[in-house]
Amino acid sequence: MRTIQDFLAYFRRQRSWTRTLVAAVPEEHFHWRPAADAFSCGELVRHLIQSEVFWRRMLLEGAEGRSFDPFGLTGTGLERMTAFRRRNLASSGGDKYGTSFAGLLETWSGIQAQTEEHLSRISPEQLASAELEHPLLTMRAPLWEMLLTMVGHEVHHRGQLSAYLKAIGAEQPASLHRSPEPLSEPIS
């Protein structure tokens, strides 16, 4: 990754694919879930929105050399993730951020705009040298790698939602269509 602007172009492409998939989920399946202990379709999207808010704060704090841990869990990464799972599922319920896919997508647009605005302020020095720790994964990595891990989290759940669509028999949009936004410069 060369610049924060390169990252943001990548982030926008990935997000456009996620938004296309979310828009393809029939509203009547908002509450459908493959198992009692799994996110419903709507909760999965809500989880992505909540996660973006968390990731943004963690990344910005890390860029400034500060840690961010709203969870307060101890133990190994596996122990923390296990302890967090029930709370994670519960926090994605309710009506925060919207009660329909259309509502969630509308809310998410504003959150994405805030994320892009804040991340665009990361300096080249911070991108090159800041390191931070993810409080659940107990993973310490450079800021640029954590930015990619944030997108990787979204891609993971986009794949999960894609599998949900297959399970409910809904038509899926073409994947990985080309975003209208070109790369900032040709790769040499």
CSV table of C-alpha atoms in Angstrom, one decimal:
chain,number,residue,atom,x,y,z
A,1,MET,CA,0.0,0.0,0.0
A,2,ARG,CA,1.6,3.3,-1.1
A,3,THR,CA,-0.7,5.9,0.4
A,4,ILE,CA,-3.9,6.3,2.5
A,5,GLN,CA,-5.6,7.4,-0.7
A,6,ASP,CA,-4.7,4.0,-2.3
A,7,PHE,CA,-6.2,2.3,0.6
A,8,LEU,CA,-9.4,4.3,0.5
A,9,ALA,CA,-9.8,3.5,-3.2
A,10,TYR,CA,-9.5,-0.2,-2.4
A,11,PHE,CA,-11.9,0.2,0.6
A,12,ARG,CA,-14.5,1.9,-1.7
A,13,ARG,CA,-14.2,-1.0,-4.3
A,14,GLN,CA,-14.7,-3.6,-1.6
A,15,ARG,CA,-17.6,-1.7,0.0
A,16,SER,CA,-19.3,-1.3,-3.3
A,17,TRP,CA,-19.3,-5.1,-3.7
A,18,THR,CA,-20.6,-5.6,-0.2
A,19,ARG,CA,-23.4,-3.0,-0.7
A,20,THR,CA,-24.4,-4.7,-4.0
A,21,LEU,CA,-24.7,-8.0,-2.2
A,22,VAL,CA,-26.7,-6.5,0.8
A,23,ALA,CA,-29.1,-4.8,-1.6
A,24,ALA,CA,-29.8,-8.2,-3.3
A,25,VAL,CA,-31.1,-9.8,-0.1
A,26,PRO,CA,-34.9,-9.8,-0.1
A,27,GLU,CA,-36.3,-7.8,2.7
A,28,GLU,CA,-38.5,-10.7,3.8
A,29,HIS,CA,-35.3,-12.5,4.8
A,30,PHE,CA,-34.1,-9.7,7.1
A,31,HIS,CA,-34.6,-11.9,10.2
A,32,TRP,CA,-33.6,-15.3,8.6
A,33,ARG,CA,-30.7,-17.0,10.2
A,34,PRO,CA,-29.1,-20.4,9.4
A,35,ALA,CA,-28.9,-21.4,13.1
A,36,ALA,CA,-30.1,-20.2,16.5
A,37,ASP,CA,-26.6,-19.0,17.4
A,38,ALA,CA,-25.8,-17.2,14.1
A,39,PHE,CA,-26.4,-13.7,12.9
A,40,SER,CA,-29.6,-13.2,10.9
A,41,CYS,CA,-29.1,-11.6,7.5
A,42,GLY,CA,-30.0,-8.2,9.0
A,43,GLU,CA,-27.9,-8.7,12.1
A,44,LEU,CA,-24.9,-9.6,9.9
A,45,VAL,CA,-25.2,-6.2,8.1
A,46,ARG,CA,-25.7,-4.4,11.4
A,47,HIS,CA,-22.5,-6.2,12.7
A,48,LEU,CA,-20.6,-4.9,9.8
A,49,ILE,CA,-21.7,-1.3,10.5
A,50,GLN,CA,-20.9,-1.7,14.2
A,51,SER,CA,-17.5,-3.2,13.4
A,52,GLU,CA,-16.7,-0.3,11.1
A,53,VAL,CA,-17.3,2.2,13.9
A,54,PHE,CA,-15.0,0.1,16.2
A,55,TRP,CA,-12.3,-0.3,13.6
A,56,ARG,CA,-12.3,3.4,12.7
A,57,ARG,CA,-11.8,4.3,16.3
A,58,MET,CA,-9.1,1.7,16.9
A,59,LEU,CA,-7.2,2.7,13.8
A,60,LEU,CA,-7.3,6.4,14.6
A,61,GLU,CA,-6.2,5.9,18.2
A,62,GLY,CA,-3.5,3.5,17.0
A,63,ALA,CA,-2.2,6.1,14.5
A,64,GLU,CA,-1.8,8.5,17.4
A,65,GLY,CA,0.0,5.8,19.4
A,66,ARG,CA,-2.9,5.1,21.8
A,67,SER,CA,-4.6,1.8,22.4
A,68,PHE,CA,-8.4,1.3,22.2
A,69,ASP,CA,-10.1,-1.5,24.0
A,70,PRO,CA,-13.8,-1.1,24.6
A,71,PHE,CA,-14.2,-4.8,25.5
A,72,GLY,CA,-12.0,-5.2,28.6
A,73,LEU,CA,-11.5,-8.9,28.1
A,74,THR,CA,-8.4,-10.9,29.2
A,75,GLY,CA,-6.9,-14.1,28.1
A,76,THR,CA,-5.7,-15.4,24.8
A,77,GLY,CA,-7.2,-14.2,21.5
A,78,LEU,CA,-9.3,-17.4,21.3
A,79,GLU,CA,-10.5,-16.9,24.9
A,80,ARG,CA,-11.4,-13.3,24.2
A,81,MET,CA,-13.2,-14.1,21.0
A,82,THR,CA,-15.1,-16.9,22.8
A,83,ALA,CA,-16.1,-14.6,25.6
A,84,PHE,CA,-17.1,-11.9,23.2
A,85,ARG,CA,-19.3,-14.1,20.9
A,86,ARG,CA,-22.6,-13.9,22.9
A,87,ARG,CA,-22.2,-10.2,23.5
A,88,ASN,CA,-21.4,-9.7,19.8
A,89,LEU,CA,-24.5,-11.5,18.7
A,90,ALA,CA,-26.7,-9.7,21.1
A,91,SER,CA,-25.4,-6.2,20.2
A,92,SER,CA,-26.3,-6.8,16.5
A,93,GLY,CA,-29.9,-7.4,17.4
A,94,GLY,CA,-32.4,-4.6,18.0
A,95,ASP,CA,-33.0,-1.8,15.7
A,96,LYS,CA,-29.8,0.3,15.9
A,97,TYR,CA,-28.8,1.6,12.5
A,98,GLY,CA,-32.0,0.4,10.8
A,99,THR,CA,-34.7,-2.3,10.6
A,100,SER,CA,-34.5,-3.1,6.9
A,101,PHE,CA,-31.7,-3.6,4.4
A,102,ALA,CA,-32.6,-0.3,2.8
A,103,GLY,CA,-32.4,1.5,6.1
A,104,LEU,CA,-29.1,-0.1,7.1
A,105,LEU,CA,-27.6,0.8,3.7
A,106,GLU,CA,-28.7,4.4,4.1
A,107,THR,CA,-27.2,4.6,7.6
A,108,TRP,CA,-24.0,2.9,6.5
A,109,SER,CA,-23.5,5.5,3.7
A,110,GLY,CA,-23.0,8.2,6.4
A,111,ILE,CA,-20.8,6.0,8.5
A,112,GLN,CA,-18.7,5.1,5.5
A,113,ALA,CA,-18.3,8.8,4.7
A,114,GLN,CA,-17.2,9.5,8.3
A,115,THR,CA,-14.7,6.6,8.1
A,116,GLU,CA,-13.2,7.9,4.8
A,117,GLU,CA,-13.0,11.4,6.1
A,118,HIS,CA,-11.2,10.4,9.3
A,119,LEU,CA,-8.9,7.8,7.7
A,120,SER,CA,-7.9,10.3,5.0
A,121,ARG,CA,-6.1,12.3,7.7
A,122,ILE,CA,-3.7,9.5,8.4
A,123,SER,CA,-0.3,10.8,7.5
A,124,PRO,CA,2.3,9.0,5.4
A,125,GLU,CA,4.5,8.7,8.5
A,126,GLN,CA,1.7,7.2,10.6
A,127,LEU,CA,0.9,4.7,7.8
A,128,ALA,CA,4.5,3.7,7.5
A,129,SER,CA,5.4,3.5,11.2
A,130,ALA,CA,2.4,3.2,13.6
A,131,GLU,CA,1.7,-0.1,15.2
A,132,LEU,CA,-1.4,-1.1,17.1
A,133,GLU,CA,-3.0,-4.0,18.9
A,134,HIS,CA,-6.4,-5.4,18.2
A,135,PRO,CA,-7.9,-6.0,21.6
A,136,LEU,CA,-9.9,-9.2,20.7
A,137,LEU,CA,-7.5,-10.8,18.4
A,138,THR,CA,-4.5,-10.0,20.5
A,139,MET,CA,-2.8,-9.2,17.2
A,140,ARG,CA,-0.1,-6.5,17.1
A,141,ALA,CA,0.5,-5.2,13.6
A,142,PRO,CA,1.5,-2.1,11.6
A,143,LEU,CA,-1.3,0.3,10.8
A,144,TRP,CA,-1.3,-0.5,7.1
A,145,GLU,CA,-1.8,-4.2,7.9
A,146,MET,CA,-4.7,-3.4,10.3
A,147,LEU,CA,-6.4,-1.3,7.6
A,148,LEU,CA,-6.3,-4.4,5.4
A,149,THR,CA,-7.5,-6.6,8.2
A,150,MET,CA,-10.5,-4.3,8.6
A,151,VAL,CA,-11.4,-4.9,5.0
A,152,GLY,CA,-10.7,-8.6,5.4
A,153,HIS,CA,-13.2,-8.7,8.2
A,154,GLU,CA,-15.8,-7.2,5.9
A,155,VAL,CA,-14.9,-9.6,3.1
A,156,HIS,CA,-15.3,-12.6,5.5
A,157,HIS,CA,-18.8,-11.5,6.4
A,158,ARG,CA,-19.7,-10.7,2.8
A,159,GLY,CA,-18.8,-14.3,2.0
A,160,GLN,CA,-21.0,-15.4,4.9
A,161,LEU,CA,-23.9,-13.3,3.6
A,162,SER,CA,-23.4,-14.7,0.1
A,163,ALA,CA,-23.7,-18.2,1.6
A,164,TYR,CA,-26.9,-17.1,3.3
A,165,LEU,CA,-28.3,-16.1,-0.1
A,166,LYS,CA,-27.5,-19.5,-1.6
A,167,ALA,CA,-29.3,-21.1,1.4
A,168,ILE,CA,-32.5,-19.1,1.0
A,169,GLY,CA,-32.4,-19.5,-2.8
A,170,ALA,CA,-32.0,-15.8,-3.6
A,171,GLU,CA,-30.3,-14.7,-6.8
A,172,GLN,CA,-26.9,-13.3,-6.2
A,173,PRO,CA,-25.4,-10.3,-8.0
A,174,ALA,CA,-22.4,-10.7,-10.2
A,175,SER,CA,-19.4,-10.6,-7.9
A,176,LEU,CA,-16.3,-8.4,-8.2
A,177,HIS,CA,-17.6,-6.1,-10.9
A,178,ARG,CA,-15.3,-3.3,-11.8
A,179,SER,CA,-15.9,-0.2,-9.7
A,180,PRO,CA,-16.0,3.1,-11.7
A,181,GLU,CA,-13.1,4.4,-9.6
A,182,PRO,CA,-9.8,3.6,-11.2
A,183,LEU,CA,-6.6,2.9,-9.3
A,184,SER,CA,-4.8,6.1,-8.4
A,185,GLU,CA,-1.9,5.2,-10.8
A,186,PRO,CA,-0.9,2.3,-12.9
A,187,ILE,CA,0.9,-0.6,-11.1
A,188,SER,CA,4.3,-1.0,-12.5
